[in-house]
Amino acid sequence: MTSGEMTRADEISAMVGEVFTTADYYEVGREKVREFARALHDDNPFHWDEEKSRAGGHDALLAPLTMVAIMGTKSQAQLLEDHIPGNLLKSGVLQVDQSFTFHKPIKAGDKLYCDVNLETYRTVAGADLFTVKTLVREVNRGVLQESWTSLAGPGEDAGRLPDDFDEIVDQVIFSGADSHVDPLVPSSRAEIPVREDRPWTTIPFDELSEGMSLPTRQQRFTRGDVINYIGVSGDPNPIHHSDAVAKAAGLDTVVAQAMLTLGTASGYLTSFVGDPAAFLDMSARFTSPVYIPADAPAVVEYTAKVKSLNPENKTAMITFGASLNGKRVFGRCTATVQFS
């Protein structure tokens, strides 16, 4: 390399903070809200019953907290494939963390744009560690939520994959992924709003106590669940449905989507809280994959407890976790909720 020539890491780092946005909006359909809630095993009535949602102060069905996965994942992939150099999405990328800040709820009828940018990037022992920010804004209501997806990739050394890995993937991956894709366009950072200060339809704050546990929930995940989530969310990654690709990537077998297990966790929490709009933020670290056998379900156990209370503003921090066969699926996970 000659003096002054940029390295791969330099070229990637130079793009940190450059914001791009979707060229057209995504309109949230009422039945899509229900379809996504069904995929997450989320029975919260605010996703299903318009009368109950109106009684809770909303003029339409509310989307599950993680519904940004539908448009956000596609926008992130476009950013990393078309605008960020270095092929950060080369095979072997794993999702490490996911966090959200909720400003206003997403609801049926919203027309959403996604702003995406590479928020951070560094290399550790040759591996790529990077975070992509996705900001969701509605054409009339402004910014609704922000999310940060942290990923780890093999960097310039992907030699652990078999030489025919790309060919294996090509035989099973969805063949229409490149059809009718609008390009991202350059944009600027949106102004973050002041959150609405209003009571939500939750359980009363006075019924909470520090250290109280939420009822444990066991959720079965089958191959049918992960395949259904592929169709609902549009996630094309074949490690979620092909044993051949999963094993070629170094996995034991097909794995559940991280956002499926986290989305189900969010439904577990909102079933206790009541109103999904009361959530201020949520974050999770993914520590081990959820392997899905071909002929039996994987049973994930969700637990949570009230970690701390703030009587002054009636907020609570809830810590939650998930385990499979006694092994932790999530690391430290928290959600901050505004109670009534």
CSV table of C-alpha atoms in Angstrom, one decimal:
chain,number,residue,atom,x,y,z
A,1,MET,CA,0.0,0.0,0.0
A,2,THR,CA,1.4,3.4,-1.0
A,3,SER,CA,1.5,6.4,1.3
A,4,GLY,CA,-1.9,8.1,1.5
A,5,GLU,CA,-3.8,5.1,0.1
A,6,MET,CA,-6.8,4.2,2.3
A,7,THR,CA,-7.1,0.8,3.9
A,8,ARG,CA,-10.4,-1.1,3.8
A,9,ALA,CA,-11.0,0.0,7.5
A,10,ASP,CA,-10.3,3.6,6.5
A,11,GLU,CA,-12.8,3.5,3.6
A,12,ILE,CA,-15.5,2.0,5.9
A,13,SER,CA,-14.8,4.4,8.7
A,14,ALA,CA,-15.1,7.4,6.3
A,15,MET,CA,-18.8,6.5,5.8
A,16,VAL,CA,-19.7,6.5,9.5
A,17,GLY,CA,-22.6,8.9,10.1
A,18,GLU,CA,-23.6,9.3,6.4
A,19,VAL,CA,-27.4,9.1,6.4
A,20,PHE,CA,-29.5,7.5,3.7
A,21,THR,CA,-33.3,7.2,3.5
A,22,THR,CA,-35.8,5.1,1.7
A,23,ALA,CA,-37.1,6.6,-1.5
A,24,ASP,CA,-40.7,5.7,-0.9
A,25,TYR,CA,-42.7,5.2,2.2
A,26,TYR,CA,-43.9,1.9,3.7
A,27,GLU,CA,-47.6,1.9,4.6
A,28,VAL,CA,-48.5,-0.1,7.7
A,29,GLY,CA,-51.6,-2.2,7.0
A,30,ARG,CA,-54.1,-3.2,9.6
A,31,GLU,CA,-53.8,-6.9,8.6
A,32,LYS,CA,-50.0,-6.7,8.5
A,33,VAL,CA,-50.0,-5.6,12.1
A,34,ARG,CA,-52.1,-8.7,13.0
A,35,GLU,CA,-50.0,-10.9,10.8
A,36,PHE,CA,-46.8,-9.7,12.5
A,37,ALA,CA,-48.3,-10.1,16.0
A,38,ARG,CA,-49.3,-13.6,15.1
A,39,ALA,CA,-45.8,-14.5,13.9
A,40,LEU,CA,-44.5,-13.3,17.4
A,41,HIS,CA,-47.2,-15.2,19.3
A,42,ASP,CA,-48.3,-11.8,20.6
A,43,ASP,CA,-51.9,-11.7,21.8
A,44,ASN,CA,-51.9,-8.2,23.1
A,45,PRO,CA,-55.4,-6.8,22.1
A,46,PHE,CA,-53.9,-3.5,21.0
A,47,HIS,CA,-52.6,-5.4,18.0
A,48,TRP,CA,-55.8,-7.2,17.2
A,49,ASP,CA,-58.9,-5.3,18.5
A,50,GLU,CA,-59.6,-1.8,17.2
A,51,GLU,CA,-62.2,-1.0,19.9
A,52,LYS,CA,-59.8,-2.0,22.7
A,53,SER,CA,-57.0,0.0,21.1
A,54,ARG,CA,-59.3,3.1,20.9
A,55,ALA,CA,-60.3,2.6,24.5
A,56,GLY,CA,-56.6,2.8,25.3
A,57,GLY,CA,-56.3,6.2,23.6
A,58,HIS,CA,-55.2,5.1,20.1
A,59,ASP,CA,-57.0,5.7,16.9
A,60,ALA,CA,-55.8,2.5,15.2
A,61,LEU,CA,-54.2,-0.9,15.9
A,62,LEU,CA,-50.7,-0.5,17.4
A,63,ALA,CA,-47.8,-2.4,15.7
A,64,PRO,CA,-45.7,-4.7,17.9
A,65,LEU,CA,-42.6,-3.0,19.2
A,66,THR,CA,-40.2,-4.7,16.8
A,67,MET,CA,-42.2,-4.4,13.6
A,68,VAL,CA,-39.5,-2.1,12.3
A,69,ALA,CA,-37.8,-5.3,11.3
A,70,ILE,CA,-39.9,-5.5,8.2
A,71,MET,CA,-38.6,-2.3,6.6
A,72,GLY,CA,-35.5,-1.7,8.7
A,73,THR,CA,-33.7,-5.0,7.9
A,74,LYS,CA,-34.1,-4.3,4.1
A,75,SER,CA,-32.9,-0.7,4.5
A,76,GLN,CA,-29.9,-1.8,6.5
A,77,ALA,CA,-28.9,-4.5,3.9
A,78,GLN,CA,-29.2,-1.9,1.1
A,79,LEU,CA,-27.0,0.5,3.0
A,80,LEU,CA,-24.3,-2.1,3.7
A,81,GLU,CA,-24.4,-3.6,0.2
A,82,ASP,CA,-24.8,-0.5,-1.9
A,83,HIS,CA,-23.2,2.4,0.0
A,84,ILE,CA,-20.7,1.1,2.5
A,85,PRO,CA,-17.5,-0.3,1.1
A,86,GLY,CA,-15.8,-3.5,2.4
A,87,ASN,CA,-18.6,-6.1,2.0
A,88,LEU,CA,-19.6,-6.0,5.7
A,89,LEU,CA,-22.4,-8.4,5.1
A,90,LYS,CA,-20.2,-11.2,3.9
A,91,SER,CA,-21.3,-14.6,5.1
A,92,GLY,CA,-20.7,-15.2,8.8
A,93,VAL,CA,-22.2,-12.0,10.1
A,94,LEU,CA,-23.9,-12.4,13.5
A,95,GLN,CA,-26.3,-10.1,15.3
A,96,VAL,CA,-24.9,-9.2,18.7
A,97,ASP,CA,-27.1,-6.5,20.2
A,98,GLN,CA,-30.4,-4.8,19.5
A,99,SER,CA,-31.7,-1.6,21.2
A,100,PHE,CA,-34.7,0.7,20.7
A,101,THR,CA,-35.8,4.1,21.8
A,102,PHE,CA,-39.5,4.6,21.4
A,103,HIS,CA,-40.9,8.1,20.9
A,104,LYS,CA,-44.4,7.4,19.5
A,105,PRO,CA,-46.1,4.2,18.7
A,106,ILE,CA,-46.2,2.8,15.1
A,107,LYS,CA,-49.8,2.2,14.1
A,108,ALA,CA,-51.9,0.9,11.2
A,109,GLY,CA,-52.2,3.5,8.5
A,110,ASP,CA,-48.8,5.1,9.2
A,111,LYS,CA,-46.6,5.9,6.2
A,112,LEU,CA,-43.1,5.3,7.2
A,113,TYR,CA,-39.6,6.2,6.0
A,114,CYS,CA,-36.5,4.6,7.3
A,115,ASP,CA,-33.3,6.6,7.7
A,116,VAL,CA,-30.2,4.4,8.1
A,117,ASN,CA,-26.6,5.0,8.7
A,118,LEU,CA,-23.4,3.2,9.8
A,119,GLU,CA,-23.2,4.5,13.4
A,120,THR,CA,-20.0,2.9,14.6
A,121,TYR,CA,-17.2,0.7,13.1
A,122,ARG,CA,-14.1,-0.9,14.4
A,123,THR,CA,-11.9,-4.0,13.9
A,124,VAL,CA,-10.8,-6.3,16.6
A,125,ALA,CA,-8.3,-9.1,15.7
A,126,GLY,CA,-9.3,-8.7,12.1
A,127,ALA,CA,-13.0,-9.0,12.7
A,128,ASP,CA,-15.6,-6.3,11.9
A,129,LEU,CA,-17.7,-4.9,14.7
A,130,PHE,CA,-20.2,-2.4,13.6
A,131,THR,CA,-23.6,-0.8,14.5
A,132,VAL,CA,-26.3,0.3,12.1
A,133,LYS,CA,-28.8,2.9,13.2
A,134,THR,CA,-32.3,2.9,11.8
A,135,LEU,CA,-34.7,5.8,12.4
A,136,VAL,CA,-38.4,5.5,11.6
A,137,ARG,CA,-40.4,8.6,10.8
A,138,GLU,CA,-43.9,9.0,9.7
A,139,VAL,CA,-44.9,11.5,7.0
A,140,ASN,CA,-47.2,13.5,9.3
A,141,ARG,CA,-46.2,12.5,12.9
A,142,GLY,CA,-42.4,12.8,12.6
A,143,VAL,CA,-39.9,10.5,14.3
A,144,LEU,CA,-41.5,7.5,15.9
A,145,GLN,CA,-38.5,5.3,17.0
A,146,GLU,CA,-34.8,4.8,16.8
A,147,SER,CA,-33.1,1.4,16.8
A,148,TRP,CA,-29.4,0.2,16.8
A,149,THR,CA,-28.4,-3.1,15.4
A,150,SER,CA,-24.9,-4.3,16.4
A,151,LEU,CA,-23.2,-7.0,14.2
A,152,ALA,CA,-20.0,-8.9,14.2
A,153,GLY,CA,-18.4,-10.2,11.0
A,154,PRO,CA,-15.3,-12.1,9.9
A,155,GLY,CA,-13.7,-9.0,8.4
A,156,GLU,CA,-11.3,-9.6,5.6
A,157,ASP,CA,-10.8,-13.2,6.6
A,158,ALA,CA,-13.8,-15.4,5.8
A,159,GLY,CA,-11.6,-18.5,5.1
A,160,ARG,CA,-13.5,-20.6,7.6
A,161,LEU,CA,-16.4,-21.0,5.1
A,162,PRO,CA,-16.3,-23.7,2.4
A,163,ASP,CA,-15.2,-22.7,-1.1
A,164,ASP,CA,-18.6,-23.6,-2.5
A,165,PHE,CA,-20.6,-21.7,0.2
A,166,ASP,CA,-22.0,-19.1,-2.3
A,167,GLU,CA,-23.1,-21.9,-4.5
A,168,ILE,CA,-24.9,-23.7,-1.6
A,169,VAL,CA,-26.7,-20.4,-0.7
A,170,ASP,CA,-27.7,-19.8,-4.4
A,171,GLN,CA,-29.5,-23.1,-4.5
A,172,VAL,CA,-31.9,-22.3,-1.7
A,173,ILE,CA,-32.1,-18.5,-1.2
A,174,PHE,CA,-35.2,-16.6,-2.3
A,175,SER,CA,-34.8,-15.7,-5.9
A,176,GLY,CA,-36.9,-12.5,-6.0
A,177,ALA,CA,-35.0,-10.5,-3.5
A,178,ASP,CA,-33.7,-8.0,-6.0
A,179,SER,CA,-37.0,-7.3,-7.7
A,180,HIS,CA,-38.6,-3.9,-7.4
A,181,VAL,CA,-36.1,-2.5,-4.9
A,182,ASP,CA,-36.1,1.3,-4.7
A,183,PRO,CA,-32.6,2.7,-4.1
A,184,LEU,CA,-31.7,4.6,-0.9
A,185,VAL,CA,-31.1,8.3,-1.3
A,186,PRO,CA,-28.8,10.6,0.7
A,187,SER,CA,-30.4,12.4,3.6
A,188,SER,CA,-29.6,14.2,6.8
A,189,ARG,CA,-30.2,13.4,10.5
A,190,ALA,CA,-33.8,13.9,11.6
A,191,GLU,CA,-34.6,16.0,14.6
A,192,ILE,CA,-35.5,13.9,17.6
A,193,PRO,CA,-38.8,14.9,19.2
A,194,VAL,CA,-39.7,15.4,22.8
A,195,ARG,CA,-41.7,12.4,23.9
A,196,GLU,CA,-45.4,12.8,24.4
A,197,ASP,CA,-46.2,13.2,28.1
A,198,ARG,CA,-49.5,11.4,28.7
A,199,PRO,CA,-50.8,8.5,30.7
A,200,TRP,CA,-51.0,5.1,29.0
A,201,THR,CA,-53.4,2.2,29.6
A,202,THR,CA,-51.1,0.1,31.8
A,203,ILE,CA,-51.4,-1.7,35.1
A,204,PRO,CA,-51.2,0.9,38.0
A,205,PHE,CA,-47.7,1.9,39.1
A,206,ASP,CA,-48.8,1.3,42.7
A,207,GLU,CA,-49.2,-2.4,42.0
A,208,LEU,CA,-45.5,-2.8,41.3
A,209,SER,CA,-42.7,-3.5,43.7
A,210,GLU,CA,-38.9,-3.8,43.2
A,211,GLY,CA,-37.9,-7.3,42.7
A,212,MET,CA,-41.3,-8.6,41.7
A,213,SER,CA,-41.2,-11.3,39.1
A,214,LEU,CA,-43.4,-11.6,36.0
A,215,PRO,CA,-45.0,-14.9,35.3
A,216,THR,CA,-42.7,-17.2,33.4
A,217,ARG,CA,-43.6,-18.0,29.9
A,218,GLN,CA,-42.6,-21.0,27.8
A,219,GLN,CA,-42.7,-20.5,24.0
A,220,ARG,CA,-42.4,-23.3,21.4
A,221,PHE,CA,-40.5,-22.4,18.2
A,222,THR,CA,-40.8,-24.9,15.3
A,223,ARG,CA,-39.5,-24.9,11.8
A,224,GLY,CA,-42.9,-23.6,10.8
A,225,ASP,CA,-42.5,-20.6,13.1
A,226,VAL,CA,-39.2,-19.5,11.7
A,227,ILE,CA,-40.4,-20.1,8.1
A,228,ASN,CA,-43.5,-18.1,8.8
A,229,TYR,CA,-41.4,-15.3,10.2
A,230,ILE,CA,-39.3,-15.3,7.0
A,231,GLY,CA,-42.4,-14.6,5.0
A,232,VAL,CA,-43.9,-12.0,7.4
A,233,SER,CA,-40.7,-10.1,7.9
A,234,GLY,CA,-39.0,-10.6,4.5
A,235,ASP,CA,-35.8,-11.9,6.1
A,236,PRO,CA,-34.1,-13.9,3.3
A,237,ASN,CA,-31.2,-15.4,5.3
A,238,PRO,CA,-31.2,-19.2,4.5
A,239,ILE,CA,-29.6,-20.2,7.8
A,240,HIS,CA,-33.2,-19.9,9.1
A,241,HIS,CA,-34.6,-22.6,6.8
A,242,SER,CA,-31.8,-24.6,5.2
A,243,ASP,CA,-29.8,-27.2,7.2
A,244,ALA,CA,-27.2,-27.3,4.4
A,245,VAL,CA,-26.5,-23.5,4.6
A,246,ALA,CA,-26.6,-23.5,8.4
A,247,LYS,CA,-24.0,-26.3,8.6
A,248,ALA,CA,-21.9,-24.7,5.9
A,249,ALA,CA,-21.9,-21.6,8.0
A,250,GLY,CA,-20.6,-23.5,11.0
A,251,LEU,CA,-24.0,-23.9,12.8
A,252,ASP,CA,-25.4,-27.1,14.2
A,253,THR,CA,-28.7,-26.7,12.3
A,254,VAL,CA,-31.3,-24.1,11.4
A,255,VAL,CA,-31.5,-21.2,13.9
A,256,ALA,CA,-34.4,-18.9,14.9
A,257,GLN,CA,-34.1,-15.3,13.9
A,258,ALA,CA,-32.8,-13.1,16.7
A,259,MET,CA,-35.6,-10.6,16.0
A,260,LEU,CA,-38.2,-13.4,16.3
A,261,THR,CA,-37.0,-14.4,19.8
A,262,LEU,CA,-36.7,-10.7,20.8
A,263,GLY,CA,-40.0,-9.8,19.3
A,264,THR,CA,-41.7,-12.6,21.2
A,265,ALA,CA,-40.0,-11.3,24.4
A,266,SER,CA,-41.4,-7.9,23.8
A,267,GLY,CA,-44.9,-9.4,23.5
A,268,TYR,CA,-44.3,-11.3,26.7
A,269,LEU,CA,-43.5,-7.9,28.4
A,270,THR,CA,-46.4,-6.0,26.9
A,271,SER,CA,-48.8,-8.7,28.0
A,272,PHE,CA,-47.8,-7.8,31.5
A,273,VAL,CA,-47.7,-4.0,31.1
A,274,GLY,CA,-50.8,-3.6,29.0
A,275,ASP,CA,-50.2,-0.7,26.5
A,276,PRO,CA,-47.2,-1.2,24.1
A,277,ALA,CA,-47.0,2.6,23.7
A,278,ALA,CA,-45.9,2.9,27.3
A,279,PHE,CA,-42.4,1.5,26.5
A,280,LEU,CA,-39.7,4.1,26.4
A,281,ASP,CA,-36.8,1.9,25.4
A,282,MET,CA,-35.7,-1.8,25.2
A,283,SER,CA,-32.3,-3.5,24.6
A,284,ALA,CA,-31.0,-7.0,24.4
A,285,ARG,CA,-27.7,-8.9,23.8
A,286,PHE,CA,-27.8,-12.1,22.0
A,287,THR,CA,-25.5,-14.7,23.6
A,288,SER,CA,-26.4,-18.0,22.0
A,289,PRO,CA,-28.4,-19.2,19.0
A,290,VAL,CA,-31.8,-20.9,19.3
A,291,TYR,CA,-31.4,-24.1,17.2
A,292,ILE,CA,-34.6,-25.4,15.7
A,293,PRO,CA,-34.7,-29.2,15.2
A,294,ALA,CA,-36.4,-30.5,12.0
A,295,ASP,CA,-38.8,-32.8,13.9
A,296,ALA,CA,-39.4,-31.1,17.3
A,297,PRO,CA,-39.9,-27.6,18.8
A,298,ALA,CA,-37.3,-25.6,20.7
A,299,VAL,CA,-38.9,-24.5,23.9
A,300,VAL,CA,-37.6,-21.1,25.1
A,301,GLU,CA,-38.4,-19.9,28.6
A,302,TYR,CA,-38.9,-16.2,29.2
A,303,THR,CA,-38.5,-14.6,32.6
A,304,ALA,CA,-38.5,-11.0,33.8
A,305,LYS,CA,-38.6,-8.9,37.0
A,306,VAL,CA,-39.0,-5.3,38.0
A,307,LYS,CA,-35.5,-4.1,38.7
A,308,SER,CA,-36.1,-0.6,39.9
A,309,LEU,CA,-38.9,2.0,40.3
A,310,ASN,CA,-39.0,5.7,40.0
A,311,PRO,CA,-42.0,7.0,41.9
A,312,GLU,CA,-41.4,10.6,40.7
A,313,ASN,CA,-42.3,9.9,37.1
A,314,LYS,CA,-43.9,6.5,37.5
A,315,THR,CA,-41.4,4.6,35.4
A,316,ALA,CA,-39.9,1.2,36.0
A,317,MET,CA,-36.9,-0.7,34.6
A,318,ILE,CA,-37.7,-4.3,33.8
A,319,THR,CA,-35.0,-6.8,33.3
A,320,PHE,CA,-35.8,-9.9,31.2
A,321,GLY,CA,-34.1,-13.0,29.8
A,322,ALA,CA,-34.6,-16.1,27.8
A,323,SER,CA,-33.1,-19.6,28.1
A,324,LEU,CA,-33.1,-22.8,26.1
A,325,ASN,CA,-32.4,-26.1,27.8
A,326,GLY,CA,-30.9,-24.1,30.7
A,327,LYS,CA,-28.6,-22.1,28.4
A,328,ARG,CA,-29.0,-18.3,28.2
A,329,VAL,CA,-30.3,-17.0,24.8
A,330,PHE,CA,-30.1,-13.3,25.9
A,331,GLY,CA,-27.5,-11.5,27.9
A,332,ARG,CA,-28.4,-8.4,29.9
A,333,CYS,CA,-31.8,-7.2,28.7
A,334,THR,CA,-33.7,-4.2,29.9
A,335,ALA,CA,-36.9,-2.2,29.1
A,336,THR,CA,-38.0,1.1,30.6
A,337,VAL,CA,-41.8,1.6,30.9
A,338,GLN,CA,-44.0,4.5,31.7
A,339,PHE,CA,-46.8,3.3,34.0
A,340,SER,CA,-50.1,5.0,34.9
